[in-house]
Coordinates of C-alpha atoms in Angstrom, one line a residue:
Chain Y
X898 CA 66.8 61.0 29.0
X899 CA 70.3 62.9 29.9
X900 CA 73.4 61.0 28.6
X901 CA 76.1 59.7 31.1
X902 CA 78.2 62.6 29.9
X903 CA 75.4 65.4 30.9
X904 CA 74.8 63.7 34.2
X905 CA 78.3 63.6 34.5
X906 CA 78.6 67.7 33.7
X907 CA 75.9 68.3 36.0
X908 CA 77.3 66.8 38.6
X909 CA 80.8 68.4 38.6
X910 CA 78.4 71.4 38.2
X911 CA 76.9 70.8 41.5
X912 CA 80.0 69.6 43.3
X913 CA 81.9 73.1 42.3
X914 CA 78.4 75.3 43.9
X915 CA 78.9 72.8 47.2
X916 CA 82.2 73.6 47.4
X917 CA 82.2 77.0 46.8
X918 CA 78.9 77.8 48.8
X919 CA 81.0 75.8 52.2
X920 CA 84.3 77.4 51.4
X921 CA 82.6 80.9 50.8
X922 CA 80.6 80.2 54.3
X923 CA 83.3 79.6 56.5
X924 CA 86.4 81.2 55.2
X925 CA 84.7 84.7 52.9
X926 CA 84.6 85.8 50.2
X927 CA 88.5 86.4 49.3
X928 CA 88.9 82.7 48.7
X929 CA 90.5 81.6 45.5
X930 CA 88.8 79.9 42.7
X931 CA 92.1 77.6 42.9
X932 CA 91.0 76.6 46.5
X933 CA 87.5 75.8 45.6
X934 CA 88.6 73.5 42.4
X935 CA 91.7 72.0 45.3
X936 CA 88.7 71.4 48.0
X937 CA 85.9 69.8 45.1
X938 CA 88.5 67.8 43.3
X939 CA 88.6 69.0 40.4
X940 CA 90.6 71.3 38.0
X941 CA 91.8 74.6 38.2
X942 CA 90.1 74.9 34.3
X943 CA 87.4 72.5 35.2
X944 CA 85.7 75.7 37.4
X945 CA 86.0 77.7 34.2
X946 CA 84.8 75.6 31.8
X947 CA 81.7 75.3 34.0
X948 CA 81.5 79.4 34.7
X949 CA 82.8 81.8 32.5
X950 CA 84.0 84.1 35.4
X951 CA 84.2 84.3 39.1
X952 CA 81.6 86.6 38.8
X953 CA 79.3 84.1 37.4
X954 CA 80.1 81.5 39.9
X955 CA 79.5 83.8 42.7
X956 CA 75.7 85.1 41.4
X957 CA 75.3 81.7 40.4
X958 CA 75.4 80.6 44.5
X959 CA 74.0 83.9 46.3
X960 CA 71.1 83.2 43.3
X961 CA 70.9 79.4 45.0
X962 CA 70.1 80.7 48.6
X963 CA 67.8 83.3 47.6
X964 CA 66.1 80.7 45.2
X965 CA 65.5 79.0 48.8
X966 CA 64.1 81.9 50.5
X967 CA 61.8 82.3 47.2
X968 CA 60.4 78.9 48.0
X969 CA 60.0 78.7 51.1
X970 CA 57.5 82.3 51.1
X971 CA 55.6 80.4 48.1
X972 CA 55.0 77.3 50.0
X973 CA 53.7 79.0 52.4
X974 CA 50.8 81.1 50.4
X975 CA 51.3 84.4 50.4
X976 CA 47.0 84.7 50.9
X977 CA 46.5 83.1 54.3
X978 CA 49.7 83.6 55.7
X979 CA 50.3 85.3 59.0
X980 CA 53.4 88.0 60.0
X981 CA 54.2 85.0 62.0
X982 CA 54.7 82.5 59.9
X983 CA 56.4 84.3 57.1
X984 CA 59.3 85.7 59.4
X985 CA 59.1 81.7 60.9
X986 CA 60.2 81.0 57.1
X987 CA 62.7 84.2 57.1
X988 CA 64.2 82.7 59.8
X989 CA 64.0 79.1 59.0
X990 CA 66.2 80.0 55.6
X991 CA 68.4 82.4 57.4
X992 CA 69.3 80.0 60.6
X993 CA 70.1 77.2 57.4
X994 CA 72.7 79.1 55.7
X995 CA 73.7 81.8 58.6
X996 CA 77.5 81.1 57.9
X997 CA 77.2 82.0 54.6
X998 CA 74.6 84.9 55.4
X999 CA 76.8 86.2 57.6
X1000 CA 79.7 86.3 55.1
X1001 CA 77.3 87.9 52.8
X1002 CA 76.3 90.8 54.9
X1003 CA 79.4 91.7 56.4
X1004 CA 81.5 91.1 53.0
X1005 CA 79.7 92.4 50.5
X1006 CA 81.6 95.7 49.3
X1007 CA 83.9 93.6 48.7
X1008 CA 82.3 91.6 46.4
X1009 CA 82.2 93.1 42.6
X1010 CA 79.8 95.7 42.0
X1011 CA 77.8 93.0 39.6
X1012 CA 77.6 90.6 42.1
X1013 CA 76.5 93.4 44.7
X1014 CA 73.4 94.3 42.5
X1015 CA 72.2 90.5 42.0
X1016 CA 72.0 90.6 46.4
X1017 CA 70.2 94.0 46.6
X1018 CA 67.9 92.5 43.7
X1019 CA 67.1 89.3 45.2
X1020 CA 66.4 91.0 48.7
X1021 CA 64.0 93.6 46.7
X1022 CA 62.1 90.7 46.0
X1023 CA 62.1 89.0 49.7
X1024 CA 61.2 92.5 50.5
X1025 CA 58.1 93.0 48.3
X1026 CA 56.6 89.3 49.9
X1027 CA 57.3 90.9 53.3
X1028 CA 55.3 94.2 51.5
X1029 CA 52.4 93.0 50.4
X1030 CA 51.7 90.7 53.4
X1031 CA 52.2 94.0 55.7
X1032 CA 50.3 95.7 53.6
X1033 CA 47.6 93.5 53.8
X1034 CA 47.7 93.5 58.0
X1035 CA 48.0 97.5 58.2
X1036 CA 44.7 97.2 56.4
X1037 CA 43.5 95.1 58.3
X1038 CA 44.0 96.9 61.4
X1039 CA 46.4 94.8 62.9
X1040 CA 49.9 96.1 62.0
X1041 CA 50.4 100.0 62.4
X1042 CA 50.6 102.6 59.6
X1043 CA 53.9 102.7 59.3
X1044 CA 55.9 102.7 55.7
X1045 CA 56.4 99.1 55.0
X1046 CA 59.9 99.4 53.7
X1047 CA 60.4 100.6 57.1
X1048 CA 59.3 97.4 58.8
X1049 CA 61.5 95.5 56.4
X1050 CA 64.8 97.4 57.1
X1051 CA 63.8 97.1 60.7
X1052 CA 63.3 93.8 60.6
X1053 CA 66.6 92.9 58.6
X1054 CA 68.4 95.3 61.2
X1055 CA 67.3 93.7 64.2
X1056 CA 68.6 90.8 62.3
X1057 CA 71.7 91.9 61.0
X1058 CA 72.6 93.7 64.2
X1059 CA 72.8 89.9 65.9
X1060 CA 74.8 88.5 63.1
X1061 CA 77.0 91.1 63.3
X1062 CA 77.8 90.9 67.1
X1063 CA 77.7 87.3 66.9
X1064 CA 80.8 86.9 69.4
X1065 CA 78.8 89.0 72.3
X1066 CA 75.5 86.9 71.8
X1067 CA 76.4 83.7 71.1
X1068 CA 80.1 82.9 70.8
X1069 CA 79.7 79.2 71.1
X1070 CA 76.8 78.6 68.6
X1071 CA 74.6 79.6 66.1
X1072 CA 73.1 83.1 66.8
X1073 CA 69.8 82.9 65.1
X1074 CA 68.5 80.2 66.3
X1075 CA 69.1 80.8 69.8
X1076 CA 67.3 84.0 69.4
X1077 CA 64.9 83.3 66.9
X1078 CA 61.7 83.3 69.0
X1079 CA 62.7 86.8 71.1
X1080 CA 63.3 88.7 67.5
X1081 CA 60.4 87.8 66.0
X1082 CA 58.1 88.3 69.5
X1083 CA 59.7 91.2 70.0
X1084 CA 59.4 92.5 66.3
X1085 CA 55.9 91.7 66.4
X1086 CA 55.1 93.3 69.9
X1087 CA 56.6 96.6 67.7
X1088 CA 54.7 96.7 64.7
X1089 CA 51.0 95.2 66.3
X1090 CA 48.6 97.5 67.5
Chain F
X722 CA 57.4 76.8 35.1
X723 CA 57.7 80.0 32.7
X724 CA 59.7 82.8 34.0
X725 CA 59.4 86.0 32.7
X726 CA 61.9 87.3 30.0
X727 CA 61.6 90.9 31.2
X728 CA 61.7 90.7 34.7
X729 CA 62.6 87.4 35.5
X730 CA 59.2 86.9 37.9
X731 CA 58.3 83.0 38.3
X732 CA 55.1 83.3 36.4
X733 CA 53.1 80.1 38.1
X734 CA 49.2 81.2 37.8
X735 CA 46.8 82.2 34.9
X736 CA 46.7 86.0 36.9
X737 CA 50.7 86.4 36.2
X738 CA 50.2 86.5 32.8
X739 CA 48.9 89.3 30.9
X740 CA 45.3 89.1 30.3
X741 CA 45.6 85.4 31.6
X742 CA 47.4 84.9 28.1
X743 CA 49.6 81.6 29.2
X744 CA 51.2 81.9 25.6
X745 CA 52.9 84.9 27.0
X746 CA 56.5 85.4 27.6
X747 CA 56.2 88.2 29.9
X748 CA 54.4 89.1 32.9
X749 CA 51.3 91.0 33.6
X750 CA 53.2 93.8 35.0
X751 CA 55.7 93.9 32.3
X752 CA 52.7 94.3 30.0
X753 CA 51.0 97.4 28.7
X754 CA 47.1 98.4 29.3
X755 CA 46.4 96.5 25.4
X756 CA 48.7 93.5 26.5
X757 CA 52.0 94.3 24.5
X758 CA 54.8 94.1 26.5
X759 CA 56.4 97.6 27.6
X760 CA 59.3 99.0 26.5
X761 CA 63.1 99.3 27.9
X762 CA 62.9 102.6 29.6
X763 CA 59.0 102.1 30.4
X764 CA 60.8 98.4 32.0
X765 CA 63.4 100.1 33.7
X766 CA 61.7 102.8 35.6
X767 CA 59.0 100.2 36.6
X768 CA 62.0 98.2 37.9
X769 CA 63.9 101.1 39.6
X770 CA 60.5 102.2 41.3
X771 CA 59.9 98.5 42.5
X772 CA 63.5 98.4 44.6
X773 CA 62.6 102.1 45.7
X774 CA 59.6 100.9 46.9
X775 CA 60.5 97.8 48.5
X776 CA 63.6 98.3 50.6
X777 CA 63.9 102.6 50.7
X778 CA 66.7 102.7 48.4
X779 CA 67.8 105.9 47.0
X780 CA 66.6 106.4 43.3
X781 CA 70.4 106.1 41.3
X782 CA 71.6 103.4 43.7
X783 CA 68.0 101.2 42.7
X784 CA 68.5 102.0 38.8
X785 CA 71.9 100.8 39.1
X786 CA 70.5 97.4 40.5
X787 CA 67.4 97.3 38.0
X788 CA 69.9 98.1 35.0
X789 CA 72.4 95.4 36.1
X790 CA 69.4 93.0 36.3
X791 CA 67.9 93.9 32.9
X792 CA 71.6 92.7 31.5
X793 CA 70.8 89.2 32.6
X794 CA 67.0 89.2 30.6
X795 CA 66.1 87.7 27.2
X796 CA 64.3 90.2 26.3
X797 CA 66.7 93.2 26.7
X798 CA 69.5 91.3 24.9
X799 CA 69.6 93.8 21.6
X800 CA 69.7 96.9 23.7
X801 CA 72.8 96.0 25.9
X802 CA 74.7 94.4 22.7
X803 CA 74.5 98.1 21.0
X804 CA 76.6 99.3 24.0

């Protein structure tokens, strides 16, 4: 059983990720580490003592929300899952966190170069799910012969591309969800034979 | 659930380990034909090709990414710490 003190530790722990993950979300990326530890109510030190570096605490949260991307393709079962249902789960995450995606796509060069590689790393791996299940449907007939990569980047750009011009789509709320249904019909429409 | 020390892959069923061995540390495709586990630079092109092949990335911009992720891996500890 965990001691007061380690319950304790873990949940400061948890409170400076919340904090972080909200303030990151709505006002980017340039936020200091001395407004996170201000908004969770804690010390300046106490964000240190609990990551070594802001680089840390930054891989340690982008690591979170892909960890929930991660799960929600393995709950699904990658062997009887359709196209449909696994960009249903892209979206699902995406529409969750799409404050904090958004910051993530449109700041990242100016996140450090570390911090960088642990995105492009985690979306290799999203990638390769959307891989093999293409893969899977092009032999099958269904989904043209087309590099897969290349249905991935297509997909993420039709994505991105609404994100990114948020305040023409959808000024007044989210994006995403509002056009969930006509990306992925229309995505799917492309790709299908 | 065990998660690979060499590339950091969930390892959940008896397939993700090397020859079904669940005693395993590493993965089945961080393992060698025989079972042992493959070396750094064997590791690191495997990785490197794996981001190539899964988002289109150019070859040094993917290495990059696969080195920086190696860093964070039990198993390459000794060969960043002779840097």
């Amino acid at each position: 059983m965990k001691s007061k003190r380690q319950l304790q530790k873990e949940s400061t722990r948890q409170k400076i990720i919340d904090t972080a993950y909200r303030i990151y979300a709505t006002e980017g990326f340039s936020a200091s580490t001395a407004r996170i530890a201000n908004e969770a109510g804690v010390s300046h030190g106490t964000v240190f003592a609990h990551f070594k570096s802001l680089n840390e605490l930054l891989e340690c949260i982008i690591g979170e929300f892909q960890i929930s991307l991660a799960a929600e393709f393995h709950d699904m079962g990658e062997s009887s899952a359709s196209v449909s249902d696994f960009l249903d789960a892209h979206l699902k995450v995406l529409i969750a966190h799409e404050e904090f995606y958004l910051r993530l796509i449109t700041e990242r060069s100016l996140l450090p170069e570390e911090v960088q590689y642990v995105y492009a790393d985690n979306q290799s791996t999203i990638a390769h799910h959307f891989n093999l299940l293409l893969s899977r449907e092009i032999k099958n007939g269904i989904v043209k012969e087309v590099p897969v990569h290349m249905l991935f980047n297509t997909w993420l750009g039709m994505i991105h591309y609404y994100l990114w011009n948020k305040d023409f789509f959808s000024p007044d709320e989210p994006v995403l969800a509002r056009y969930a249904g006509d990306l992925k019909h229309t995505f799917i429409s492309l790709i299908t034979k | 659930m065990k998660v690979c020390i060499a590339c950091g892959m969930p390892m959940e069923k008896k397939s993700d380990f090397p020859q079904g061995d669940e005693q395993k540390e590493y993965c089945v495709y961080c393992a060698r034909p025989d079972g042992t586990m493959r070396s750094f630079e064997e590791a690191k092109a495997g990785m490197t090709k794996f981001i190539m092949e899964s988002q289109g990335f150019d070859e040094s911009a993917a290495e990059k990414i696969a080195v920086s992720s190696m860093k964070k891996l039990p198993a390459w500890k000794d060969e960043f710490s002779k840097e």
